[in-house]
Amino acid sequence: MTVLDLQVGAGANDGLWRDDEASYSNTGVTNNVGWLDTPNDQLYNWQRFTGISGLSGATIDVSYMDWTGTTANSPNAGGSFSQSILAEESAAPTAPTTAADGNSRVTTTNSVVWSVALVNGNNRSPSLNTVIQEIADTYDPTVIQLFAKFVSADPNANRINRPDSYDYDTTKAPKLHVEYTAGVGVSGEGVVRLGRRHGLLGGLRTRTTRL
Protein backbone atom coordinates (compact mmCIF):
# COMPACT_ATOMS: atom_id res chain seq x y z
CA MET A 1 0.00 0.00 0.00
CA THR A 2 1.21 3.49 -0.88
CA VAL A 3 0.41 6.63 1.13
CA LEU A 4 0.09 10.16 -0.23
CA ASP A 5 -0.03 13.04 2.24
CA LEU A 6 -0.68 16.19 0.25
CA GLN A 7 -1.25 19.83 1.16
CA VAL A 8 -2.21 22.91 -0.83
CA GLY A 9 1.15 24.44 -1.66
CA ALA A 10 0.40 27.84 -3.20
CA GLY A 11 -1.97 30.72 -2.57
CA ALA A 12 -3.69 30.35 -5.93
CA ASN A 13 -4.43 26.69 -5.23
CA ASP A 14 -7.26 27.36 -2.81
CA GLY A 15 -10.02 29.93 -2.71
CA LEU A 16 -13.72 30.59 -3.08
CA TRP A 17 -16.35 32.02 -5.37
CA ARG A 18 -20.01 32.90 -5.28
CA ASP A 19 -22.42 30.85 -7.35
CA ASP A 20 -23.94 33.98 -8.90
CA GLU A 21 -20.37 34.96 -9.99
CA ALA A 22 -20.53 38.24 -8.08
CA SER A 23 -17.31 37.54 -6.17
CA TYR A 24 -14.16 35.43 -6.30
CA SER A 25 -10.98 35.26 -4.21
CA ASN A 26 -7.81 33.21 -4.01
CA THR A 27 -6.08 35.49 -1.49
CA GLY A 28 -8.42 35.46 1.51
CA VAL A 29 -7.61 34.02 4.94
CA THR A 30 -10.45 31.46 4.71
CA ASN A 31 -12.00 29.33 1.96
CA ASN A 32 -15.65 29.92 2.79
CA VAL A 33 -18.36 27.50 1.71
CA GLY A 34 -22.07 27.64 2.50
CA TRP A 35 -25.16 29.80 2.22
CA LEU A 36 -25.41 33.58 2.47
CA ASP A 37 -28.79 34.75 3.76
CA THR A 38 -28.04 38.10 2.13
CA PRO A 39 -27.94 38.10 -0.88
CA ASN A 40 -29.38 34.56 -0.86
CA ASP A 41 -26.55 32.89 -2.66
CA GLN A 42 -24.11 30.01 -2.34
CA LEU A 43 -20.39 30.02 -1.64
CA TYR A 44 -18.19 27.32 -3.17
CA ASN A 45 -14.51 26.63 -2.55
CA TRP A 46 -11.66 24.70 -4.14
CA GLN A 47 -8.41 23.12 -3.04
CA ARG A 48 -5.81 21.91 -5.55
CA PHE A 49 -3.33 19.15 -4.63
CA THR A 50 -0.25 18.61 -6.82
CA GLY A 51 2.63 16.15 -7.00
CA ILE A 52 0.48 13.04 -7.48
CA SER A 53 1.64 9.88 -9.25
CA GLY A 54 0.77 6.20 -9.33
CA LEU A 55 -3.02 6.46 -9.04
CA SER A 56 -3.92 5.25 -12.53
CA GLY A 57 -5.81 1.97 -12.14
CA ALA A 58 -5.13 1.91 -8.40
CA THR A 59 -7.57 0.79 -5.73
CA ILE A 60 -8.25 3.60 -3.27
CA ASP A 61 -8.23 2.10 0.21
CA VAL A 62 -8.42 5.20 2.43
CA SER A 63 -8.89 8.88 1.62
CA TYR A 64 -10.03 11.99 3.43
CA MET A 65 -9.49 15.76 3.51
CA ASP A 66 -8.54 17.80 6.56
CA TRP A 67 -9.53 21.40 7.09
CA THR A 68 -8.28 23.58 9.94
CA GLY A 69 -10.55 25.98 11.78
CA THR A 70 -9.12 28.90 13.77
CA THR A 71 -11.08 30.76 16.42
CA ALA A 72 -9.84 34.12 15.15
CA ASN A 73 -11.38 33.33 11.77
CA SER A 74 -14.79 32.31 13.20
CA PRO A 75 -14.67 28.83 11.62
CA ASN A 76 -18.45 28.41 11.52
CA ALA A 77 -21.55 30.60 11.31
CA GLY A 78 -25.00 29.15 11.72
CA GLY A 79 -24.21 25.61 12.80
CA SER A 80 -23.97 22.34 10.91
CA PHE A 81 -25.08 22.03 7.30
CA SER A 82 -24.45 19.72 4.37
CA GLN A 83 -21.77 20.38 1.80
CA SER A 84 -20.82 18.14 -1.09
CA ILE A 85 -17.20 17.23 -1.87
CA LEU A 86 -16.42 16.52 -5.54
CA ALA A 87 -13.31 16.35 -7.72
CA GLU A 88 -12.70 17.93 -11.07
CA GLU A 89 -12.82 15.52 -14.02
CA SER A 90 -9.28 16.06 -15.26
CA ALA A 91 -5.82 14.53 -15.01
CA ALA A 92 -4.20 17.89 -14.23
CA PRO A 93 -6.77 20.61 -13.54
CA THR A 94 -5.69 24.20 -13.20
CA ALA A 95 -7.03 26.39 -10.43
CA PRO A 96 -10.09 28.51 -11.26
CA THR A 97 -9.17 32.11 -12.06
CA THR A 98 -12.66 33.63 -12.00
CA ALA A 99 -16.07 32.73 -10.59
CA ALA A 100 -17.31 31.94 -14.09
CA ASP A 101 -14.33 29.65 -14.56
CA GLY A 102 -15.19 27.84 -11.33
CA ASN A 103 -18.80 27.35 -12.39
CA SER A 104 -17.68 25.92 -15.73
CA ARG A 105 -15.64 23.06 -14.28
CA VAL A 106 -16.87 19.50 -14.89
CA THR A 107 -16.92 17.44 -11.69
CA THR A 108 -17.10 13.77 -10.81
CA THR A 109 -20.38 11.87 -10.87
CA ASN A 110 -19.57 10.66 -7.38
CA SER A 111 -19.68 13.04 -4.45
CA VAL A 112 -19.52 12.79 -0.67
CA VAL A 113 -21.80 14.74 1.63
CA TRP A 114 -20.02 16.23 4.63
CA SER A 115 -22.37 17.58 7.29
CA VAL A 116 -20.32 19.64 9.69
CA ALA A 117 -20.02 22.85 11.65
CA LEU A 118 -16.29 23.54 11.64
CA VAL A 119 -14.62 23.87 15.03
CA ASN A 120 -11.30 25.25 16.17
CA GLY A 121 -8.56 22.78 15.22
CA ASN A 122 -8.64 19.90 12.77
CA ASN A 123 -11.83 18.89 10.94
CA ARG A 124 -11.77 15.63 8.97
CA SER A 125 -14.09 14.77 6.11
CA PRO A 126 -15.85 11.43 5.66
CA SER A 127 -14.20 8.91 3.34
CA LEU A 128 -13.61 10.32 -0.14
CA ASN A 129 -12.88 6.91 -1.66
CA THR A 130 -15.67 6.98 -4.25
CA VAL A 131 -14.59 10.41 -5.51
CA ILE A 132 -10.86 9.65 -5.69
CA GLN A 133 -11.57 6.19 -7.15
CA GLU A 134 -13.48 7.77 -10.04
CA ILE A 135 -10.43 9.87 -10.88
CA ALA A 136 -8.04 6.89 -10.59
CA ASP A 137 -10.30 4.80 -12.83
CA THR A 138 -10.43 7.46 -15.53
CA TYR A 139 -7.07 9.24 -15.52
CA ASP A 140 -3.41 9.03 -14.58
CA PRO A 141 -3.69 12.15 -12.43
CA THR A 142 -0.85 14.43 -11.45
CA VAL A 143 -3.24 16.89 -9.76
CA ILE A 144 -6.47 16.40 -7.82
CA GLN A 145 -8.71 19.41 -7.38
CA LEU A 146 -11.52 19.11 -4.85
CA PHE A 147 -14.56 21.37 -4.66
CA ALA A 148 -16.85 21.90 -1.69
CA LYS A 149 -20.36 22.98 -2.66
CA PHE A 150 -23.35 23.89 -0.52
CA VAL A 151 -26.07 21.21 -0.42
CA SER A 152 -28.73 22.14 2.13
CA ALA A 153 -29.42 24.38 5.08
CA ASP A 154 -32.03 26.77 6.42
CA PRO A 155 -32.34 29.36 3.61
CA ASN A 156 -33.31 32.03 6.11
CA ALA A 157 -29.98 32.17 7.92
CA ASN A 158 -26.27 32.23 7.15
CA ARG A 159 -24.66 28.79 7.11
CA ILE A 160 -20.94 29.18 6.47
CA ASN A 161 -17.86 27.07 7.14
CA ARG A 162 -14.56 28.97 7.06
CA PRO A 163 -11.57 26.61 6.75
CA ASP A 164 -8.18 28.28 6.92
CA SER A 165 -6.46 29.00 3.62
CA TYR A 166 -2.85 28.77 2.47
CA ASP A 167 -2.67 32.56 2.51
CA TYR A 168 -3.64 32.63 6.19
CA ASP A 169 -1.16 30.01 7.38
CA THR A 170 0.73 27.70 5.04
CA THR A 171 0.74 24.94 7.68
CA LYS A 172 -3.06 25.09 8.04
CA ALA A 173 -3.92 24.86 4.36
CA PRO A 174 -6.25 22.04 3.26
CA LYS A 175 -4.71 18.56 3.31
CA LEU A 176 -5.54 15.37 1.42
CA HIS A 177 -4.60 11.89 2.64
CA VAL A 178 -4.78 8.93 0.24
CA GLU A 179 -3.79 5.29 0.76
CA TYR A 180 -3.92 3.11 -2.32
CA THR A 181 -2.98 -0.26 -3.73
CA ALA A 182 -1.21 0.12 -7.06
CA GLY A 183 -2.92 -1.09 -10.21
CA VAL A 184 -1.94 -4.51 -11.58
CA GLY A 185 -0.04 -5.06 -14.81
CA VAL A 186 -1.43 -5.41 -18.30
CA SER A 187 -1.09 -9.18 -18.80
CA GLY A 188 -2.33 -12.44 -17.34
CA GLU A 189 -4.52 -12.24 -14.30
CA GLY A 190 -4.10 -8.45 -14.21
CA VAL A 191 -6.14 -8.05 -17.38
CA VAL A 192 -8.90 -10.18 -15.91
CA ARG A 193 -8.96 -8.18 -12.68
CA LEU A 194 -9.09 -4.84 -14.49
CA GLY A 195 -11.72 -6.13 -16.92
CA ARG A 196 -13.98 -7.28 -14.14
CA ARG A 197 -13.48 -4.05 -12.24
CA HIS A 198 -14.56 -1.96 -15.22
CA GLY A 199 -17.41 -4.29 -16.18
CA LEU A 200 -15.79 -5.40 -19.42
CA LEU A 201 -15.84 -9.15 -18.87
CA GLY A 202 -19.32 -9.66 -17.45
CA GLY A 203 -19.75 -13.25 -16.34
CA LEU A 204 -16.95 -14.60 -18.54
CA ARG A 205 -15.03 -17.41 -16.93
CA THR A 206 -11.29 -17.39 -17.42
CA ARG A 207 -8.45 -19.83 -17.02
CA THR A 208 -4.80 -19.07 -16.44
CA THR A 209 -2.34 -21.17 -18.39
CA ARG A 210 1.05 -21.54 -16.81
CA LEU A 211 4.03 -21.60 -19.19
Short mmCIF file of N, CA and C in Angstrom, two decimals, residues 16-25 36 39-44 97-105:
data_model
loop_
_atom_site.label_atom_id
_atom_site.label_comp_id
_atom_site.label_asym_id
_atom_site.label_seq_id
_atom_site.Cartn_x
_atom_site.Cartn_y
_atom_site.Cartn_z
N LEU A 16 -12.27 30.69 -3.11
CA LEU A 16 -13.72 30.59 -3.08
C LEU A 16 -14.33 31.45 -4.16
N TRP A 17 -15.58 31.15 -4.48
CA TRP A 17 -16.35 32.02 -5.37
C TRP A 17 -17.82 31.91 -5.04
N ARG A 18 -18.56 32.91 -5.47
CA ARG A 18 -20.01 32.90 -5.28
C ARG A 18 -20.69 32.33 -6.51
N ASP A 19 -21.72 31.52 -6.27
CA ASP A 19 -22.42 30.85 -7.35
C ASP A 19 -22.98 31.83 -8.39
N ASP A 20 -23.40 33.01 -7.95
CA ASP A 20 -23.94 33.98 -8.90
C ASP A 20 -22.83 34.76 -9.62
N GLU A 21 -21.56 34.39 -9.35
CA GLU A 21 -20.37 34.96 -9.99
C GLU A 21 -20.13 36.42 -9.63
N ALA A 22 -20.72 36.85 -8.50
CA ALA A 22 -20.53 38.24 -8.08
C ALA A 22 -19.22 38.45 -7.35
N SER A 23 -18.59 37.38 -6.87
CA SER A 23 -17.31 37.54 -6.17
C SER A 23 -16.47 36.29 -6.32
N TYR A 24 -15.15 36.49 -6.15
CA TYR A 24 -14.16 35.43 -6.30
C TYR A 24 -12.93 35.87 -5.52
N SER A 25 -12.23 34.91 -4.89
CA SER A 25 -10.98 35.26 -4.21
C SER A 25 -10.09 34.03 -4.09
N LEU A 36 -25.31 32.20 2.01
CA LEU A 36 -25.41 33.58 2.47
C LEU A 36 -26.88 33.98 2.49
N PRO A 39 -26.81 37.94 0.04
CA PRO A 39 -27.94 38.10 -0.88
C PRO A 39 -28.57 36.79 -1.35
N ASN A 40 -28.76 35.84 -0.47
CA ASN A 40 -29.38 34.56 -0.86
C ASN A 40 -28.60 33.87 -1.97
N ASP A 41 -27.39 33.53 -1.65
CA ASP A 41 -26.55 32.89 -2.66
C ASP A 41 -25.58 31.92 -2.00
N GLN A 42 -24.98 31.06 -2.83
CA GLN A 42 -24.11 30.01 -2.34
C GLN A 42 -22.65 30.37 -2.51
N LEU A 43 -21.84 29.90 -1.56
CA LEU A 43 -20.39 30.02 -1.64
C LEU A 43 -19.80 28.64 -1.89
N TYR A 44 -18.90 28.55 -2.88
CA TYR A 44 -18.19 27.32 -3.17
C TYR A 44 -16.70 27.55 -2.91
N THR A 97 -9.69 30.74 -12.11
CA THR A 97 -9.17 32.11 -12.06
C THR A 97 -10.27 33.15 -11.96
N THR A 98 -11.51 32.74 -12.17
CA THR A 98 -12.66 33.63 -12.00
C THR A 98 -13.83 32.78 -11.49
N ALA A 99 -14.88 33.44 -11.03
CA ALA A 99 -16.07 32.73 -10.59
C ALA A 99 -16.71 31.97 -11.76
N ALA A 100 -16.75 32.61 -12.92
CA ALA A 100 -17.31 31.94 -14.09
C ALA A 100 -16.51 30.70 -14.45
N ASP A 101 -15.21 30.80 -14.31
CA ASP A 101 -14.33 29.65 -14.56
C ASP A 101 -14.66 28.52 -13.58
N GLY A 102 -14.83 28.85 -12.31
CA GLY A 102 -15.19 27.84 -11.33
C GLY A 102 -16.50 27.15 -11.66
N ASN A 103 -17.49 27.93 -12.05
CA ASN A 103 -18.80 27.35 -12.39
C ASN A 103 -18.75 26.47 -13.63
N SER A 104 -17.76 26.67 -14.47
CA SER A 104 -17.68 25.92 -15.73
C SER A 104 -17.03 24.55 -15.57
N ARG A 105 -16.41 24.29 -14.43
CA ARG A 105 -15.64 23.06 -14.28
C ARG A 105 -16.55 21.83 -14.21
#
